[in-house]
Amino acid sequence: MITVGTGTSDDLGAIEGFAEAAMGPAFDHPDLDSAQRAENVRIVGMTRQACAGALDRDDATLLVARDEATGPVGFAIVLRTDPAMPEIDWLIVNPSFHGRGAADALMREALEWIGPGVPVKLGVIHYNARAIAFYEKHGFRDTGRIVGRHAIPRRLMIRPAEDGSRLHN
Ligand SMILES: CC(C)(COP(=O)(O)OP(=O)(O)OC[C@H]1O[C@@H](n2cnc3c(N)ncnc32)[C@H](O)[C@@H]1OP(=O)(O)O)[C@@H](O)C(=O)NCCC(=O)NCCS
């Protein structure tokens, strides 16, 4: 059984342990140049620091999905830096647990933490088809706009504001 709760510093080692396996294949593409490949390596290398940083911030949360046998199998970092449009900054699941509800549970908790009444944004690489399908399943829509200044551009997806009634379905 998978449960989601607030992360602690005890989760960081396990999270680091599956970060490369999760992000490596999803972020890779045969057409990438060396700067884009280096960016992917850098992002994987930032995982622990990003998670630890979220633990210390009032405007962010680290959510961790835990399997009762395996321990941490996924995490999300959610930012309320802009209260008018909070952001799902990271959402990463151990590939062994893809399609098994961990990501759904993280998304539910993320939306719960954000609360109703505001739109939610995120950035996703355009060829990350599984992530895009996942986000669409949860009500996010591709705006066609680029967000941030990445070597591999991120498409801005937004989930419109709604009341809280759908979040528990
Ligand atoms: C993105 C991620 C968190 C989603 O978690 P998940 O457990 O894989 O998600 P789910 O299986 O619930 O949903 C994925 C959906 O995409 C579908 N899918 C799978 N492969 C696909 C593909 N190549 N193209 C399109 N859709 C695809 C699945 O069928 C599923 O839809 P369904 O539930 O209607 O059947 C997870 O895949 C992950 O950690 N990926 C690597 C890290 C990453 O890319 N994170 C997002 C960064 S923005």
PDB file of C-alpha atoms and ligand atoms in Angstrom:
ATOM      1  CA  MET A   1       0.000   0.000   0.000  1.00  0.00           C
ATOM      2  CA  ILE A   2       1.225   3.482  -0.908  1.00  0.00           C
ATOM      3  CA  THR A   3       0.704   6.451   1.385  1.00  0.00           C
ATOM      4  CA  VAL A   4       1.736  10.071   0.965  1.00  0.00           C
ATOM      5  CA  GLY A   5       2.960  12.339   3.724  1.00  0.00           C
ATOM      6  CA  THR A   6       5.233  15.274   4.352  1.00  0.00           C
ATOM      7  CA  GLY A   7       8.877  14.458   3.699  1.00  0.00           C
ATOM      8  CA  THR A   8      11.690  14.591   6.225  1.00  0.00           C
ATOM      9  CA  SER A   9      15.463  14.612   5.943  1.00  0.00           C
ATOM     10  CA  ASP A  10      15.351  10.826   6.499  1.00  0.00           C
ATOM     11  CA  ASP A  11      13.740  10.442   3.041  1.00  0.00           C
ATOM     12  CA  LEU A  12      16.500  12.206   1.112  1.00  0.00           C
ATOM     13  CA  GLY A  13      18.829   9.239   0.641  1.00  0.00           C
ATOM     14  CA  ALA A  14      16.096   7.009  -0.784  1.00  0.00           C
ATOM     15  CA  ILE A  15      14.888   9.807  -3.070  1.00  0.00           C
ATOM     16  CA  GLU A  16      18.418  10.315  -4.393  1.00  0.00           C
ATOM     17  CA  GLY A  17      18.581   6.566  -4.983  1.00  0.00           C
ATOM     18  CA  PHE A  18      15.837   6.514  -7.631  1.00  0.00           C
ATOM     19  CA  ALA A  19      16.221  10.023  -9.101  1.00  0.00           C
ATOM     20  CA  GLU A  20      18.476   9.053 -12.012  1.00  0.00           C
ATOM     21  CA  ALA A  21      16.435   5.987 -12.942  1.00  0.00           C
ATOM     22  CA  ALA A  22      13.257   8.105 -12.998  1.00  0.00           C
ATOM     23  CA  MET A  23      14.459  11.273 -14.696  1.00  0.00           C
ATOM     24  CA  GLY A  24      17.212   9.917 -16.962  1.00  0.00           C
ATOM     25  CA  PRO A  25      15.008   8.102 -19.508  1.00  0.00           C
ATOM     26  CA  ALA A  26      12.093  10.582 -19.261  1.00  0.00           C
ATOM     27  CA  PHE A  27      14.265  13.635 -19.948  1.00  0.00           C
ATOM     28  CA  ASP A  28      16.492  12.034 -22.613  1.00  0.00           C
ATOM     29  CA  HIS A  29      16.007  12.345 -26.368  1.00  0.00           C
ATOM     30  CA  PRO A  30      18.255  11.323 -29.276  1.00  0.00           C
ATOM     31  CA  ASP A  31      18.344  14.892 -30.670  1.00  0.00           C
ATOM     32  CA  LEU A  32      19.719  16.564 -27.526  1.00  0.00           C
ATOM     33  CA  ASP A  33      22.962  18.530 -27.829  1.00  0.00           C
ATOM     34  CA  SER A  34      25.728  18.373 -25.239  1.00  0.00           C
ATOM     35  CA  ALA A  35      24.463  21.416 -23.297  1.00  0.00           C
ATOM     36  CA  GLN A  36      21.005  19.880 -23.030  1.00  0.00           C
ATOM     37  CA  ARG A  37      22.415  16.541 -21.872  1.00  0.00           C
ATOM     38  CA  ALA A  38      24.529  18.368 -19.302  1.00  0.00           C
ATOM     39  CA  GLU A  39      21.429  20.177 -18.046  1.00  0.00           C
ATOM     40  CA  ASN A  40      19.667  16.844 -17.480  1.00  0.00           C
ATOM     41  CA  VAL A  41      22.643  15.525 -15.525  1.00  0.00           C
ATOM     42  CA  ARG A  42      22.745  18.729 -13.473  1.00  0.00           C
ATOM     43  CA  ILE A  43      19.044  18.518 -12.631  1.00  0.00           C
ATOM     44  CA  VAL A  44      19.335  14.903 -11.465  1.00  0.00           C
ATOM     45  CA  GLY A  45      22.313  15.989  -9.360  1.00  0.00           C
ATOM     46  CA  MET A  46      20.241  18.779  -7.765  1.00  0.00           C
ATOM     47  CA  THR A  47      17.556  16.410  -6.464  1.00  0.00           C
ATOM     48  CA  ARG A  48      18.732  16.120  -2.870  1.00  0.00           C
ATOM     49  CA  GLN A  49      19.396  19.843  -2.560  1.00  0.00           C
ATOM     50  CA  ALA A  50      15.981  20.736  -4.019  1.00  0.00           C
ATOM     51  CA  CYS A  51      14.183  18.380  -1.622  1.00  0.00           C
ATOM     52  CA  ALA A  52      16.196  19.557   1.384  1.00  0.00           C
ATOM     53  CA  GLY A  53      15.512  23.177   0.406  1.00  0.00           C
ATOM     54  CA  ALA A  54      11.756  22.564   0.371  1.00  0.00           C
ATOM     55  CA  LEU A  55      11.934  21.274   3.963  1.00  0.00           C
ATOM     56  CA  ASP A  56      13.210  24.651   5.154  1.00  0.00           C
ATOM     57  CA  ARG A  57      10.712  26.868   3.363  1.00  0.00           C
ATOM     58  CA  ASP A  58       7.308  28.146   4.498  1.00  0.00           C
ATOM     59  CA  ASP A  59       6.153  28.608   0.904  1.00  0.00           C
ATOM     60  CA  ALA A  60       7.053  25.076  -0.225  1.00  0.00           C
ATOM     61  CA  THR A  61       6.368  21.498   0.720  1.00  0.00           C
ATOM     62  CA  LEU A  62       8.083  18.184   0.074  1.00  0.00           C
ATOM     63  CA  LEU A  63       5.547  15.374  -0.256  1.00  0.00           C
ATOM     64  CA  VAL A  64       6.793  11.794  -0.230  1.00  0.00           C
ATOM     65  CA  ALA A  65       5.004   8.654  -1.452  1.00  0.00           C
ATOM     66  CA  ARG A  66       5.971   5.636   0.616  1.00  0.00           C
ATOM     67  CA  ASP A  67       5.417   1.972  -0.102  1.00  0.00           C
ATOM     68  CA  GLU A  68       5.113  -0.020   3.100  1.00  0.00           C
ATOM     69  CA  ALA A  69       7.754  -2.539   1.954  1.00  0.00           C
ATOM     70  CA  THR A  70      10.096  -0.326  -0.117  1.00  0.00           C
ATOM     71  CA  GLY A  71       9.984   3.026   1.671  1.00  0.00           C
ATOM     72  CA  PRO A  72      10.032   6.260  -0.372  1.00  0.00           C
ATOM     73  CA  VAL A  73       9.052   5.628  -4.016  1.00  0.00           C
ATOM     74  CA  GLY A  74       8.217   9.131  -5.194  1.00  0.00           C
ATOM     75  CA  PHE A  75       8.164  12.774  -4.236  1.00  0.00           C
ATOM     76  CA  ALA A  76       6.706  16.125  -5.192  1.00  0.00           C
ATOM     77  CA  ILE A  77       7.918  19.623  -4.425  1.00  0.00           C
ATOM     78  CA  VAL A  78       5.094  22.153  -4.461  1.00  0.00           C
ATOM     79  CA  LEU A  79       5.682  25.904  -4.338  1.00  0.00           C
ATOM     80  CA  ARG A  80       3.314  28.599  -3.132  1.00  0.00           C
ATOM     81  CA  THR A  81       5.820  31.359  -3.887  1.00  0.00           C
ATOM     82  CA  ASP A  82       3.146  32.979  -6.026  1.00  0.00           C
ATOM     83  CA  PRO A  83      -0.060  32.398  -4.022  1.00  0.00           C
ATOM     84  CA  ALA A  84      -2.151  33.356  -7.055  1.00  0.00           C
ATOM     85  CA  MET A  85      -0.665  30.485  -9.065  1.00  0.00           C
ATOM     86  CA  PRO A  86       1.134  27.792  -7.068  1.00  0.00           C
ATOM     87  CA  GLU A  87       3.454  25.427  -8.914  1.00  0.00           C
ATOM     88  CA  ILE A  88       4.200  21.736  -8.972  1.00  0.00           C
ATOM     89  CA  ASP A  89       7.944  22.105  -9.284  1.00  0.00           C
ATOM     90  CA  TRP A  90       9.067  18.445  -9.144  1.00  0.00           C
ATOM     91  CA  LEU A  91       6.999  15.254  -9.360  1.00  0.00           C
ATOM     92  CA  ILE A  92       9.151  12.157  -9.667  1.00  0.00           C
ATOM     93  CA  VAL A  93       8.298   8.492  -9.119  1.00  0.00           C
ATOM     94  CA  ASN A  94      10.582   5.458  -9.024  1.00  0.00           C
ATOM     95  CA  PRO A  95       9.992   3.685 -12.389  1.00  0.00           C
ATOM     96  CA  SER A  96       9.193   0.427 -10.568  1.00  0.00           C
ATOM     97  CA  PHE A  97       6.139   2.242  -9.226  1.00  0.00           C
ATOM     98  CA  HIS A  98       4.936   3.948 -12.402  1.00  0.00           C
ATOM     99  CA  GLY A  99       1.302   3.176 -13.128  1.00  0.00           C
ATOM    100  CA  ARG A 100       0.703   2.028  -9.543  1.00  0.00           C
ATOM    101  CA  GLY A 101      -1.002   5.059  -8.059  1.00  0.00           C
ATOM    102  CA  ALA A 102       1.966   6.718  -6.338  1.00  0.00           C
ATOM    103  CA  ALA A 103       1.927   9.693  -8.713  1.00  0.00           C
ATOM    104  CA  ASP A 104      -1.863  10.000  -8.447  1.00  0.00           C
ATOM    105  CA  ALA A 105      -1.586  10.042  -4.657  1.00  0.00           C
ATOM    106  CA  LEU A 106       1.168  12.680  -4.771  1.00  0.00           C
ATOM    107  CA  MET A 107      -0.924  14.825  -7.107  1.00  0.00           C
ATOM    108  CA  ARG A 108      -3.969  14.537  -4.838  1.00  0.00           C
ATOM    109  CA  GLU A 109      -1.912  15.618  -1.816  1.00  0.00           C
ATOM    110  CA  ALA A 110      -0.271  18.437  -3.774  1.00  0.00           C
ATOM    111  CA  LEU A 111      -3.660  19.816  -4.808  1.00  0.00           C
ATOM    112  CA  GLU A 112      -4.927  19.386  -1.260  1.00  0.00           C
ATOM    113  CA  TRP A 113      -1.933  21.332   0.107  1.00  0.00           C
ATOM    114  CA  ILE A 114      -2.513  24.096  -2.447  1.00  0.00           C
ATOM    115  CA  GLY A 115      -6.233  24.255  -1.712  1.00  0.00           C
ATOM    116  CA  PRO A 116      -9.124  25.172  -4.006  1.00  0.00           C
ATOM    117  CA  GLY A 117      -9.760  28.370  -5.873  1.00  0.00           C
ATOM    118  CA  VAL A 118      -6.426  28.962  -7.594  1.00  0.00           C
ATOM    119  CA  PRO A 119      -4.958  27.742 -10.881  1.00  0.00           C
ATOM    120  CA  VAL A 120      -1.862  25.530 -10.659  1.00  0.00           C
ATOM    121  CA  LYS A 121       1.062  25.594 -13.065  1.00  0.00           C
ATOM    122  CA  LEU A 122       3.994  23.377 -14.020  1.00  0.00           C
ATOM    123  CA  GLY A 123       6.606  23.062 -16.746  1.00  0.00           C
ATOM    124  CA  VAL A 124       7.185  19.885 -18.736  1.00  0.00           C
ATOM    125  CA  ILE A 125       9.497  18.881 -21.577  1.00  0.00           C
ATOM    126  CA  HIS A 126       7.396  18.571 -24.753  1.00  0.00           C
ATOM    127  CA  TYR A 127       8.541  15.017 -25.531  1.00  0.00           C
ATOM    128  CA  ASN A 128       7.866  13.720 -21.995  1.00  0.00           C
ATOM    129  CA  ALA A 129       4.681  12.087 -23.262  1.00  0.00           C
ATOM    130  CA  ARG A 130       3.963  10.005 -20.170  1.00  0.00           C
ATOM    131  CA  ALA A 131       4.195  13.014 -17.857  1.00  0.00           C
ATOM    132  CA  ILE A 132       2.002  15.103 -20.173  1.00  0.00           C
ATOM    133  CA  ALA A 133      -0.637  12.337 -20.297  1.00  0.00           C
ATOM    134  CA  PHE A 134      -0.460  12.105 -16.503  1.00  0.00           C
ATOM    135  CA  TYR A 135      -0.914  15.858 -16.043  1.00  0.00           C
ATOM    136  CA  GLU A 136      -3.776  15.965 -18.571  1.00  0.00           C
ATOM    137  CA  LYS A 137      -5.469  13.178 -16.602  1.00  0.00           C
ATOM    138  CA  HIS A 138      -5.316  15.543 -13.611  1.00  0.00           C
ATOM    139  CA  GLY A 139      -6.832  18.512 -15.428  1.00  0.00           C
ATOM    140  CA  PHE A 140      -3.695  20.345 -16.638  1.00  0.00           C
ATOM    141  CA  ARG A 141      -3.736  21.741 -20.167  1.00  0.00           C
ATOM    142  CA  ASP A 142      -0.806  22.683 -22.396  1.00  0.00           C
ATOM    143  CA  THR A 143      -0.790  26.460 -22.867  1.00  0.00           C
ATOM    144  CA  GLY A 144       1.630  26.238 -25.802  1.00  0.00           C
ATOM    145  CA  ARG A 145       3.858  28.717 -23.947  1.00  0.00           C
ATOM    146  CA  ILE A 146       7.437  28.160 -22.807  1.00  0.00           C
ATOM    147  CA  VAL A 147       8.295  28.656 -19.135  1.00  0.00           C
ATOM    148  CA  GLY A 148      11.715  29.304 -17.591  1.00  0.00           C
ATOM    149  CA  ARG A 149      15.105  29.452 -19.272  1.00  0.00           C
ATOM    150  CA  HIS A 150      16.088  25.830 -19.676  1.00  0.00           C
ATOM    151  CA  ALA A 151      18.383  24.451 -22.364  1.00  0.00           C
ATOM    152  CA  ILE A 152      15.537  21.997 -23.017  1.00  0.00           C
ATOM    153  CA  PRO A 153      12.448  24.227 -23.112  1.00  0.00           C
ATOM    154  CA  ARG A 154       9.597  23.500 -20.691  1.00  0.00           C
ATOM    155  CA  ARG A 155       6.001  23.792 -21.865  1.00  0.00           C
ATOM    156  CA  LEU A 156       3.733  25.624 -19.439  1.00  0.00           C
ATOM    157  CA  MET A 157       0.730  23.530 -18.367  1.00  0.00           C
ATOM    158  CA  ILE A 158      -2.019  25.068 -16.230  1.00  0.00           C
ATOM    159  CA  ARG A 159      -4.828  23.471 -14.271  1.00  0.00           C
ATOM    160  CA  PRO A 160      -7.661  25.995 -14.025  1.00  0.00           C
ATOM    161  CA  ALA A 161      -9.001  27.017 -10.633  1.00  0.00           C
ATOM    162  CA  GLU A 162     -11.933  25.040  -9.390  1.00  0.00           C
ATOM    163  CA  ASP A 163     -13.663  24.448  -6.096  1.00  0.00           C
ATOM    164  CA  GLY A 164     -12.446  21.602  -3.876  1.00  0.00           C
ATOM    165  CA  SER A 165     -15.227  19.167  -4.730  1.00  0.00           C
ATOM    166  CA  ARG A 166     -13.401  17.294  -7.507  1.00  0.00           C
ATOM    167  CA  LEU A 167     -10.138  16.807  -5.644  1.00  0.00           C
ATOM    168  CA  HIS A 168     -11.289  13.772  -3.685  1.00  0.00           C
ATOM    169  CA  ASN A 169     -12.780  11.829  -6.615  1.00  0.00           C
TER     170      ASN A 169
HETATM  171  C1  LIG B   1       5.361  11.621 -14.607  1.00  0.00           C
HETATM  172  C2  LIG B   1       5.158  10.529 -13.567  1.00  0.00           C
HETATM  173  C3  LIG B   1       5.269  11.124 -12.165  1.00  0.00           C
HETATM  174  C4  LIG B   1       3.736   9.974 -13.739  1.00  0.00           C
HETATM  175  O1  LIG B   1       3.572   8.873 -12.875  1.00  0.00           O
HETATM  176  P1  LIG B   1       3.025   7.473 -13.477  1.00  0.00           P
HETATM  177  O2  LIG B   1       2.814   6.536 -12.380  1.00  0.00           O
HETATM  178  O3  LIG B   1       3.931   7.089 -14.581  1.00  0.00           O
HETATM  179  O4  LIG B   1       1.620   8.016 -14.056  1.00  0.00           O
HETATM  180  P2  LIG B   1       0.325   7.186 -14.472  1.00  0.00           P
HETATM  181  O5  LIG B   1       0.695   5.798 -14.905  1.00  0.00           O
HETATM  182  O6  LIG B   1      -0.702   7.362 -13.393  1.00  0.00           O
HETATM  183  O7  LIG B   1      -0.175   8.059 -15.699  1.00  0.00           O
HETATM  184  C5  LIG B   1       0.546   8.093 -16.906  1.00  0.00           C
HETATM  185  C6  LIG B   1      -0.431   8.003 -18.052  1.00  0.00           C
HETATM  186  O8  LIG B   1       0.306   8.112 -19.279  1.00  0.00           O
HETATM  187  C7  LIG B   1      -0.023   7.008 -20.105  1.00  0.00           C
HETATM  188  N1  LIG B   1       1.194   6.750 -20.860  1.00  0.00           N
HETATM  189  C8  LIG B   1       2.185   5.904 -20.576  1.00  0.00           C
HETATM  190  N2  LIG B   1       3.161   6.006 -21.493  1.00  0.00           N
HETATM  191  C9  LIG B   1       2.759   6.954 -22.373  1.00  0.00           C
HETATM  192  C10 LIG B   1       3.336   7.511 -23.538  1.00  0.00           C
HETATM  193  N3  LIG B   1       4.525   7.133 -23.998  1.00  0.00           N
HETATM  194  N4  LIG B   1       2.631   8.466 -24.193  1.00  0.00           N
HETATM  195  C11 LIG B   1       1.425   8.895 -23.756  1.00  0.00           C
HETATM  196  N5  LIG B   1       0.832   8.395 -22.645  1.00  0.00           N
HETATM  197  C12 LIG B   1       1.502   7.448 -21.960  1.00  0.00           C
HETATM  198  C13 LIG B   1      -0.421   5.910 -19.172  1.00  0.00           C
HETATM  199  O9  LIG B   1      -1.257   4.958 -19.814  1.00  0.00           O
HETATM  200  C14 LIG B   1      -1.164   6.680 -18.087  1.00  0.00           C
HETATM  201  O10 LIG B   1      -2.497   6.992 -18.447  1.00  0.00           O
HETATM  202  P3  LIG B   1      -3.743   6.122 -17.847  1.00  0.00           P
HETATM  203  O11 LIG B   1      -3.640   6.190 -16.343  1.00  0.00           O
HETATM  204  O12 LIG B   1      -4.943   6.839 -18.381  1.00  0.00           O
HETATM  205  O13 LIG B   1      -3.565   4.755 -18.381  1.00  0.00           O
HETATM  206  C15 LIG B   1       6.180   9.366 -13.725  1.00  0.00           C
HETATM  207  O14 LIG B   1       5.998   8.739 -14.989  1.00  0.00           O
HETATM  208  C16 LIG B   1       7.614   9.815 -13.575  1.00  0.00           C
HETATM  209  O15 LIG B   1       8.132   9.891 -12.466  1.00  0.00           O
HETATM  210  N6  LIG B   1       8.307  10.083 -14.704  1.00  0.00           N
HETATM  211  C17 LIG B   1       9.720  10.440 -14.674  1.00  0.00           C
HETATM  212  C18 LIG B   1       9.930  11.798 -14.034  1.00  0.00           C
HETATM  213  C19 LIG B   1       9.143  12.851 -14.756  1.00  0.00           C
HETATM  214  O16 LIG B   1       9.144  12.930 -15.978  1.00  0.00           O
HETATM  215  N7  LIG B   1       8.463  13.700 -13.973  1.00  0.00           N
HETATM  216  C20 LIG B   1       7.696  14.813 -14.508  1.00  0.00           C
HETATM  217  C21 LIG B   1       8.609  15.937 -14.753  1.00  0.00           C
HETATM  218  S1  LIG B   1       7.689  17.345 -15.367  1.00  0.00           S
END
